[in-house]
Short mmCIF file of C-alpha atoms in Angstrom, two decimals:
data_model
loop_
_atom_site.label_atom_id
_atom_site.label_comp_id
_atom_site.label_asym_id
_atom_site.label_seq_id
_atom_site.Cartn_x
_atom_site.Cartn_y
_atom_site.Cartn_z
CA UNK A 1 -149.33 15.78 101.22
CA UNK A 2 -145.99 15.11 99.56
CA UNK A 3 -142.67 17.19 100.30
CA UNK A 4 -141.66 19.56 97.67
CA UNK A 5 -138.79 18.56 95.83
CA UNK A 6 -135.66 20.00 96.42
CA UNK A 7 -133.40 21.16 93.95
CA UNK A 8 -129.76 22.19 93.89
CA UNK A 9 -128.64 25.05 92.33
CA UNK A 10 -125.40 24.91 90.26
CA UNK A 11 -122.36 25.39 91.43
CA UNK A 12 -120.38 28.23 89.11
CA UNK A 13 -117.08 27.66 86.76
CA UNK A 14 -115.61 29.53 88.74
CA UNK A 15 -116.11 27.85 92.14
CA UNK A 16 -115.78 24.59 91.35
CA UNK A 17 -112.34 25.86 89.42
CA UNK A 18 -111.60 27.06 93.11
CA UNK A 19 -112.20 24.44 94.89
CA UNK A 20 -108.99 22.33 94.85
CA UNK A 21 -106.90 25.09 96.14
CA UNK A 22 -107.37 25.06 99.48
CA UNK A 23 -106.29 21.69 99.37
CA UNK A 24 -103.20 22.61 97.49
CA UNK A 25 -102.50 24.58 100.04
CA UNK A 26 -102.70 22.04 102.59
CA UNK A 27 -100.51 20.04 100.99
CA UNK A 28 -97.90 23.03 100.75
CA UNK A 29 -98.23 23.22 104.45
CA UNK A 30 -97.45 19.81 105.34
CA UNK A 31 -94.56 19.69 103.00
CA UNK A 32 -93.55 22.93 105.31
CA UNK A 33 -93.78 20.78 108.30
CA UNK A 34 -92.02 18.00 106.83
CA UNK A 35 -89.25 20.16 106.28
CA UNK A 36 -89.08 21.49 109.11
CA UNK A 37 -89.29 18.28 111.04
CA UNK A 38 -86.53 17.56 108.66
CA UNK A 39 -84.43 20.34 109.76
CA UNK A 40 -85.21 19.33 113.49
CA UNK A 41 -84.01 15.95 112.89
CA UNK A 42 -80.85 17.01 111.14
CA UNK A 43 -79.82 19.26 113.78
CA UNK A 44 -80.56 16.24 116.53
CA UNK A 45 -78.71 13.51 114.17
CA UNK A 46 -75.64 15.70 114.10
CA UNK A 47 -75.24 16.61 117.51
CA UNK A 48 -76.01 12.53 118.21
CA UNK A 49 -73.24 11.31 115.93
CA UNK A 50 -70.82 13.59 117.95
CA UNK A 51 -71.34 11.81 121.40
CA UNK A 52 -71.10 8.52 119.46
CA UNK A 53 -67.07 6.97 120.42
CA UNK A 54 -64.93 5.34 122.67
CA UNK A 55 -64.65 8.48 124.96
CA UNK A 56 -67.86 9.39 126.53
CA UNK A 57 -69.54 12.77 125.44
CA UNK A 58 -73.24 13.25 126.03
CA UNK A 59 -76.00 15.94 124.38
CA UNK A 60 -75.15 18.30 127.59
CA UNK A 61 -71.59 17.81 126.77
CA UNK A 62 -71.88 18.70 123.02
CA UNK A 63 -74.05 21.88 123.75
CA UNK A 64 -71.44 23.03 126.47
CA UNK A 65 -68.80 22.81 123.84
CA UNK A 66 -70.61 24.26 121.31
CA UNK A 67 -71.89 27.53 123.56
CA UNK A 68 -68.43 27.68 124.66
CA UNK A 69 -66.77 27.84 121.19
CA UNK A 70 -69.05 30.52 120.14
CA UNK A 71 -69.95 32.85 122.95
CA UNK A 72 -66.64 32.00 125.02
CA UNK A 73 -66.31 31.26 128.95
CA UNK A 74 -64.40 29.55 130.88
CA UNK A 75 -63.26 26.04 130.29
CA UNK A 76 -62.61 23.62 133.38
CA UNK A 77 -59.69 21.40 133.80
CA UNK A 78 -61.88 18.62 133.98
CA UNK A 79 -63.58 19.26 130.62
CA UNK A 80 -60.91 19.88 128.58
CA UNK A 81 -60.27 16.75 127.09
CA UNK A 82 -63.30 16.28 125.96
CA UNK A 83 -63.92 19.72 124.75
CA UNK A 84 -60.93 19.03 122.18
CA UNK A 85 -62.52 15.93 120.86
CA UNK A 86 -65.56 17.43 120.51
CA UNK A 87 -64.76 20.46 118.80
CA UNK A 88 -61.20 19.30 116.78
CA UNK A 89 -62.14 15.89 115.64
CA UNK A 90 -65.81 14.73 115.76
CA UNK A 91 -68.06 18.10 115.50
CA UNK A 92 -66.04 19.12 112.35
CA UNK A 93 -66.12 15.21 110.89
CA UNK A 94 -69.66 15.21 111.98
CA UNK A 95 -70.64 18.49 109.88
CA UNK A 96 -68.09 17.88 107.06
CA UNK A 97 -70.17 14.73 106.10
CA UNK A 98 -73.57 16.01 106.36
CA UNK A 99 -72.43 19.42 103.67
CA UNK A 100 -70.76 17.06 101.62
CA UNK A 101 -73.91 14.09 101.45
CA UNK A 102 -76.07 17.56 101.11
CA UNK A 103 -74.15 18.63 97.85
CA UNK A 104 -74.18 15.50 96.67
CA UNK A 105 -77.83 14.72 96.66
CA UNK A 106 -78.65 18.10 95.98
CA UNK A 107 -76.17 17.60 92.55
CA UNK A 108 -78.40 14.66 91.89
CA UNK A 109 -81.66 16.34 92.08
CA UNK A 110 -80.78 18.97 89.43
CA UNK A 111 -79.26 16.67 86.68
CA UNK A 112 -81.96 14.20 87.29
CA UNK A 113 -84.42 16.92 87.16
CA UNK A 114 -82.87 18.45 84.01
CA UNK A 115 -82.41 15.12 82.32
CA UNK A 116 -85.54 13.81 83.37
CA UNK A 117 -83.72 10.64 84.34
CA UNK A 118 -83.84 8.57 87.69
CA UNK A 119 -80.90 6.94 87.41
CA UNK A 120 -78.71 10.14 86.56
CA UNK A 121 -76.33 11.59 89.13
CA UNK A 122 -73.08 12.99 89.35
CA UNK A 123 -70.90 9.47 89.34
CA UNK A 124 -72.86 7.78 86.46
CA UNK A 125 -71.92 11.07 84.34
CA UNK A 126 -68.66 10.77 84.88
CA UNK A 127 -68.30 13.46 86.64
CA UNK A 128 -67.22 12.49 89.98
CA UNK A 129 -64.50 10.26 88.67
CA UNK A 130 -63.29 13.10 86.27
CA UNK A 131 -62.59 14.97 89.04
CA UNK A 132 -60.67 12.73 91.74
CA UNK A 133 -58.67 12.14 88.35
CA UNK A 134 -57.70 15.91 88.36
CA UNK A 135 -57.73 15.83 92.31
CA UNK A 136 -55.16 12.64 91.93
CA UNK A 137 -53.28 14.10 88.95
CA UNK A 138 -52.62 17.26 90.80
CA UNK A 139 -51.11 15.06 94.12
CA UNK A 140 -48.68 13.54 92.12
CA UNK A 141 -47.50 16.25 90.15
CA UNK A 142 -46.79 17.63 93.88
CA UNK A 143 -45.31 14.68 95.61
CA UNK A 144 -47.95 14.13 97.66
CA UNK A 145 -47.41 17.32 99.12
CA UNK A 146 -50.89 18.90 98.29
CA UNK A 147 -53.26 18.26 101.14
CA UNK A 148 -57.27 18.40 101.16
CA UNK A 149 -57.53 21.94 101.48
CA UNK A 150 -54.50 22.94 98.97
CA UNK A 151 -56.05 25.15 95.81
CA UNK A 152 -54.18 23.10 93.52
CA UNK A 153 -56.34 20.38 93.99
CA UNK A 154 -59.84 21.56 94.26
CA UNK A 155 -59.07 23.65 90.81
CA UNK A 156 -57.86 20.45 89.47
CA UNK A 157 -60.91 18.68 90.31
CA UNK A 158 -63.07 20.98 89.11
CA UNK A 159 -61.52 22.31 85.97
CA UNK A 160 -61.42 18.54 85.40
CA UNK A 161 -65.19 17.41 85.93
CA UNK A 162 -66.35 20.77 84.19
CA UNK A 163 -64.27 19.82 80.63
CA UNK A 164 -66.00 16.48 81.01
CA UNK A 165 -69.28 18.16 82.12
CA UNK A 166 -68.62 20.10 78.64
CA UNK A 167 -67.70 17.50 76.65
CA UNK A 168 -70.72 14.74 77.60
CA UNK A 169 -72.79 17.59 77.01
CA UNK A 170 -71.63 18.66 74.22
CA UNK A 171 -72.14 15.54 72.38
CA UNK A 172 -74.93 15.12 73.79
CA UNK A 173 -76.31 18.42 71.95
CA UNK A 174 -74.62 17.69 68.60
CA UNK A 175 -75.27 14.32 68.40
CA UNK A 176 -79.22 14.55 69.52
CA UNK A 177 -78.47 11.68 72.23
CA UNK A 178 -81.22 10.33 74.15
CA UNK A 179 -80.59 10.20 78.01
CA UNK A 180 -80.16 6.63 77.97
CA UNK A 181 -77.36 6.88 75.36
CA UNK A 182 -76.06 9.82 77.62
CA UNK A 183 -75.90 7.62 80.32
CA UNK A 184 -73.78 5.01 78.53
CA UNK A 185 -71.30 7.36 77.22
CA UNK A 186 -71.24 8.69 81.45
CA UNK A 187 -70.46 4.89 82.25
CA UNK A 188 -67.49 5.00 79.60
CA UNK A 189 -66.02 7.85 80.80
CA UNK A 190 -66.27 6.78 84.24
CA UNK A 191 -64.53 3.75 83.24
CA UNK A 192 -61.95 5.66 81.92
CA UNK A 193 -61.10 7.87 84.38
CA UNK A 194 -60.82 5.53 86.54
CA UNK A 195 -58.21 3.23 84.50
CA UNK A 196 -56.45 6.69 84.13
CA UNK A 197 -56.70 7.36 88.35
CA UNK A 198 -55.43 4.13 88.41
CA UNK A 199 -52.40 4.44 86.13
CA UNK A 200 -51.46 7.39 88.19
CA UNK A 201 -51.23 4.80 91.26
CA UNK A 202 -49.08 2.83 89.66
CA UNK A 203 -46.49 5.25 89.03
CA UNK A 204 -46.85 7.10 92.15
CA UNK A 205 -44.53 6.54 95.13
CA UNK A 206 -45.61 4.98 98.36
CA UNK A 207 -46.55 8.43 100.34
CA UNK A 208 -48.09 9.78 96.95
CA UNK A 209 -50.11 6.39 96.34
CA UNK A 210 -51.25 6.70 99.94
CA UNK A 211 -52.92 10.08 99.30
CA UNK A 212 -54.13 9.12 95.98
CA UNK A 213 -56.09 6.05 97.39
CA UNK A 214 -57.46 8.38 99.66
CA UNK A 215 -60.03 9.76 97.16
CA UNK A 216 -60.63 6.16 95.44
CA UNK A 217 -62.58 5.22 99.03
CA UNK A 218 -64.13 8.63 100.01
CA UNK A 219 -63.47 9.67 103.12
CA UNK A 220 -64.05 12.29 105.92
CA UNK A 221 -61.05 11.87 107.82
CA UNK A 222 -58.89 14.56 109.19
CA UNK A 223 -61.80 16.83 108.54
CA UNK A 224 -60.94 20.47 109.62
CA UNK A 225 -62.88 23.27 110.25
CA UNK A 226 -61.24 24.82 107.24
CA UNK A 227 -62.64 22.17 105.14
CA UNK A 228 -66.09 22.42 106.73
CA UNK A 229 -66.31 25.91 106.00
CA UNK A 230 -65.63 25.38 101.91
CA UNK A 231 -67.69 22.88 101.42
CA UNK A 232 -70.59 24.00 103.88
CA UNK A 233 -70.61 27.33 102.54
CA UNK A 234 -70.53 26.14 98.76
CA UNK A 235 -73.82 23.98 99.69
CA UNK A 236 -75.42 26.83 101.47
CA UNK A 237 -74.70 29.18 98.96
CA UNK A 238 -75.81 26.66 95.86
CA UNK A 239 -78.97 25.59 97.52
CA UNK A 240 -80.96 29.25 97.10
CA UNK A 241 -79.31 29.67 93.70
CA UNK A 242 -81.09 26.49 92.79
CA UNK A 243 -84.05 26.91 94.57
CA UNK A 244 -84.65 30.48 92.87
CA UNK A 245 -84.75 28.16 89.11
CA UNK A 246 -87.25 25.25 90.93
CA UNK A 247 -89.88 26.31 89.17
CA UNK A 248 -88.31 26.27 85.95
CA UNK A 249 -86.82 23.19 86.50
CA UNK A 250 -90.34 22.29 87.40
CA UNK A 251 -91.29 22.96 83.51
CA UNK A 252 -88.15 20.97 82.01
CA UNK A 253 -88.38 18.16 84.60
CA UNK A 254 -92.81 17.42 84.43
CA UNK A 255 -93.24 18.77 80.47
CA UNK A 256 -90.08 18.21 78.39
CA UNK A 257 -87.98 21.32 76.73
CA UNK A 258 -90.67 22.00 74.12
CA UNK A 259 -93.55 22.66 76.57
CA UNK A 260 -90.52 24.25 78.98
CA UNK A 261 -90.03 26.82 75.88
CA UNK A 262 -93.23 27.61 75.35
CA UNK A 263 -93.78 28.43 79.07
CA UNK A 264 -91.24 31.36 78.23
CA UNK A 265 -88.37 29.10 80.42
CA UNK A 266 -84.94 29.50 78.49
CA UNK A 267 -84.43 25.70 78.47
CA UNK A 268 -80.28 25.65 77.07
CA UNK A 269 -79.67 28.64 79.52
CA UNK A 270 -81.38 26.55 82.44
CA UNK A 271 -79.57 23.42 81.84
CA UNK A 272 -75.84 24.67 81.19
CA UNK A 273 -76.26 27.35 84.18
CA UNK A 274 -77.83 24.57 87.20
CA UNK A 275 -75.12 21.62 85.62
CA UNK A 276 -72.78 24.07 85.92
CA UNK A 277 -73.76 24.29 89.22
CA UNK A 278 -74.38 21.13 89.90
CA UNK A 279 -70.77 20.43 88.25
CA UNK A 280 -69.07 22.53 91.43
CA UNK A 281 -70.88 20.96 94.19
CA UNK A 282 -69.71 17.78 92.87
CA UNK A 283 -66.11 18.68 92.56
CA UNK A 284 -65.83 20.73 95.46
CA UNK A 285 -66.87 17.21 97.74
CA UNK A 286 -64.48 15.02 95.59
CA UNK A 287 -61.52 17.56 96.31
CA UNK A 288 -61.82 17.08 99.99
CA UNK A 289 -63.82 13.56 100.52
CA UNK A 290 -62.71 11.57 97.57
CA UNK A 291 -65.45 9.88 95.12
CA UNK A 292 -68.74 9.10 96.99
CA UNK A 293 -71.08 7.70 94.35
CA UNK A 294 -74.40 6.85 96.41
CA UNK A 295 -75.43 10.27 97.90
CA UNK A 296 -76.04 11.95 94.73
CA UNK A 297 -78.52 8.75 93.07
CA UNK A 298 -80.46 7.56 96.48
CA UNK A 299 -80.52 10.92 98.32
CA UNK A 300 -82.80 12.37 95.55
CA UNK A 301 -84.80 9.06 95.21
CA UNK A 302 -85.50 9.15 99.51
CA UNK A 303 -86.33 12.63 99.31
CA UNK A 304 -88.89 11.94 96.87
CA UNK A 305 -90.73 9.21 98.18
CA UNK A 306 -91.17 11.70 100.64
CA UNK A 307 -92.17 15.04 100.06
CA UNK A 308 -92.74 14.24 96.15
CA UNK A 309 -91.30 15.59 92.90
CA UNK A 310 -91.91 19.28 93.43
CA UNK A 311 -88.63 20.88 93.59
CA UNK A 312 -89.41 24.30 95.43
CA UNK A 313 -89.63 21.47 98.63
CA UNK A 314 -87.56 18.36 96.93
CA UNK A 315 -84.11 20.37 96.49
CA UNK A 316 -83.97 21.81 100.33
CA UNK A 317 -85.27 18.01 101.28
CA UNK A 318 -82.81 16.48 99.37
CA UNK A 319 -80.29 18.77 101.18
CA UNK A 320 -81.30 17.14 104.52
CA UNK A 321 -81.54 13.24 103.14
CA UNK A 322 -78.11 13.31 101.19
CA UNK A 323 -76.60 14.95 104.49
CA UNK A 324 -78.31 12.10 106.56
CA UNK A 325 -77.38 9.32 104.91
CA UNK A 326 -73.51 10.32 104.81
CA UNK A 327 -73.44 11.49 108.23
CA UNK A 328 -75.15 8.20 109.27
CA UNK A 329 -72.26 6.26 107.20
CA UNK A 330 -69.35 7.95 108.80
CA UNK A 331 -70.86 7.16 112.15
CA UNK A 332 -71.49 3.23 111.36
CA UNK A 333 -68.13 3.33 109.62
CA UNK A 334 -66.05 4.57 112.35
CA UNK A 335 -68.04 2.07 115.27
CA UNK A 336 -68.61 -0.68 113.55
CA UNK A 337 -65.30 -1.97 113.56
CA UNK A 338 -63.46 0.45 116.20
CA UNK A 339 -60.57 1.59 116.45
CA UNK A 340 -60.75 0.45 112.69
CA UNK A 341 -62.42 3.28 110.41
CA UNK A 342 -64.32 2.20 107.48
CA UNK A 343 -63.76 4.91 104.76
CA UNK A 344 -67.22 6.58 104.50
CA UNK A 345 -67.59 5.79 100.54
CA UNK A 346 -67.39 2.37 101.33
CA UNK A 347 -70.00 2.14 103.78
CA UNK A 348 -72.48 4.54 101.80
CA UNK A 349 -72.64 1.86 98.99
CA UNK A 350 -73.14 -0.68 101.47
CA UNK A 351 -76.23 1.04 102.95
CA UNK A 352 -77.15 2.57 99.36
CA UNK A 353 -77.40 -0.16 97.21
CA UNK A 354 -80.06 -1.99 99.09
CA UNK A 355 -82.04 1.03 99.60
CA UNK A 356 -81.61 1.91 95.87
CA UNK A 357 -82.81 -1.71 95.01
CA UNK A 358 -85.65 -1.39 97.45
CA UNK A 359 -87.09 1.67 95.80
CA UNK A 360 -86.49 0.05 92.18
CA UNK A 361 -88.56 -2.96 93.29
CA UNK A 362 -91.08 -0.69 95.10
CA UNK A 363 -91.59 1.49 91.79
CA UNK A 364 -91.72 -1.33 89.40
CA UNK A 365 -94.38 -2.98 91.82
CA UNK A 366 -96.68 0.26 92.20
CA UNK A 367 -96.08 0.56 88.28
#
């Protein structure tokens, strides 16, 4: 007596269409978790570079100050002192680095997404230089006089970077460039601007030059709570705008503008709107840190490696990396070498370029 045979019935177009999604949506929820242990991490990493200096401050001491600054109490003799450092100089430094890294890397993700181009960010553009030009241009036409936080010089800095964001652009569009000869004519303009920056040294006077060399190095020094408000909220309030377009960007980044169009995504409207955008963040930092170049090219690439390429999870990720990695740099540049402080744009490239190289090599090798 032999067995029947067994048969299996068909599985339907429709089910087997179906299948894959629950695993999509695992994926989605571990991408949530990532971020969130992202978030988590952030949160720990700032409150650790606080307690990091010659005058000891623990965790306990940073949450006391912190939960006395916002819901008030009474502050005893003996923890005064370092109550001051804590919330005057290191908790403001602290969170002025992580918004400006943030809108940095965040910058990088969009034009990198919307010139679906690795190696694009807001320093090979020209943009970053462009604006500490303006930044510099509008300290010397004051005497030195015009701080961080004066008007004249963030508008200067960004009306500056947004005529070059115009004009690369611009020529871009006319002149059918491909991204690689966009990215030449970035590196040319970043040359220039920074002969012109340079020119402006040389004719400034020795208080002027001081404050002009100030943005060549990037820097988060004499950070103020004033400053950390600007640039934090300008981050915060970019990062949903941007978001809200990820799916869109999605379309221009994974299919080119032609398939983007035909998706019914207004591809010219997209791109002028998020560089636009991405144009402010960018100035915004270079008005009150100076020119940071890293941030905005290996934020986006660490990011990535990580969650992936999807930017409804990449932009808010990139928000924590870019964040990291300049808080991180402050806090190596200021210990290293103590009492000496290592301007912040300095160390950035130190710990940037070998990470960049890494993830070149690593591509090229999985490629």
């Amino acid at each position: 007596m032999t067995d029947a045979p067994t048969t299996t019935a068909p599985v339907p177009p429709r089910e087997r269409e179906a299948a894959p999604r629950p695993r999509l949506r695992d994926r989605g929820s571990v991408r949530r978790v990532v971020l969130g242990a992202g978030a988590f991490v952030s949160v720990l990493a700032v409150a650790w570079c606080v307690t990091v200096g010659t005058a000891g401050a623990g965790l306990s001491d940073v949450w006391h100050a912190v939960r006395l600054s916002v819901f008030g109490g009474v502050l005893a003799d003996e923890f005064a002192q370092t109550y001051a450092i804590i919330t005057n100089l290191r908790l403001p430094r602290a969170l002025l680095a992580f918004a400006a890294g943030a809108a940095l890397s965040v910058a990088g993700v969009v034009m990198q997404g919307l010139l679906r181009n690795p190696l694009v960010s807001p320093f090979t553009l020209g943009v970053s230089p462009a604006a500490a030009f303006g930044a510099s241009l509008a300290i010397l036409l004051t005497g030195g006089s015009a701080g961080s936080a004066s008007w004249l010089v963030i508008a200067s800095a960004l009306v500056t970077a947004l005529a070059v964001s115009a004009l690369v652009l611009g020529l871009a569009s006319a002149k059918a460039m491909s991204t690689a000869t966009l990215l030449l004519l970035g590196i040319a303009l970043t040359q220039l601007f920074e002969a012109m920056t340079s020119a402006l040294q040389f004719v400034a006077d020795e208080n002027t030059l001081q404050a002009i060399v100030r943005w060549t190095f990037g820097s988060v020094n004499d950070a103020s709570w004033s400053d950390v408000r600007l640039v934090g909220a300008t981050a915060l309030l970019a990062l949903p705008l941007l978001w809200y377009f990820a799916k869109d960007l999605n379309a221009v980044a994974f299919a080119g503008d032609d398939a983007a169009r035909s998706l019914g995504v207004n591809v010219t409207a997209l791109r002028v709107g998020l560089i636009i955008v991405s144009v402010v963040l960018a100035s915004v930092v270079v008005s009150f840190c100076g020119v940071i170049g890293f941030v905005g090219l290996v934020g986006p690439h660490i990011a990535r490696l990580v969650i992936g390429a999807d930017h409804r999870y990449l932009l808010p990720f990139s928000f924590l990396t870019g964040g990291l990695l300049l808080l991180v740099a402050d806090t190596v540049g200021r210990t290293v070498l103590a009492p000496s402080v290592i301007p912040v744009g300095i160390v950035v490239a130190f710990i940037g370029a070998p990470v960049f190289i890494n993830l070149i090599l690593t591509r090229k090798a999985a490629r």
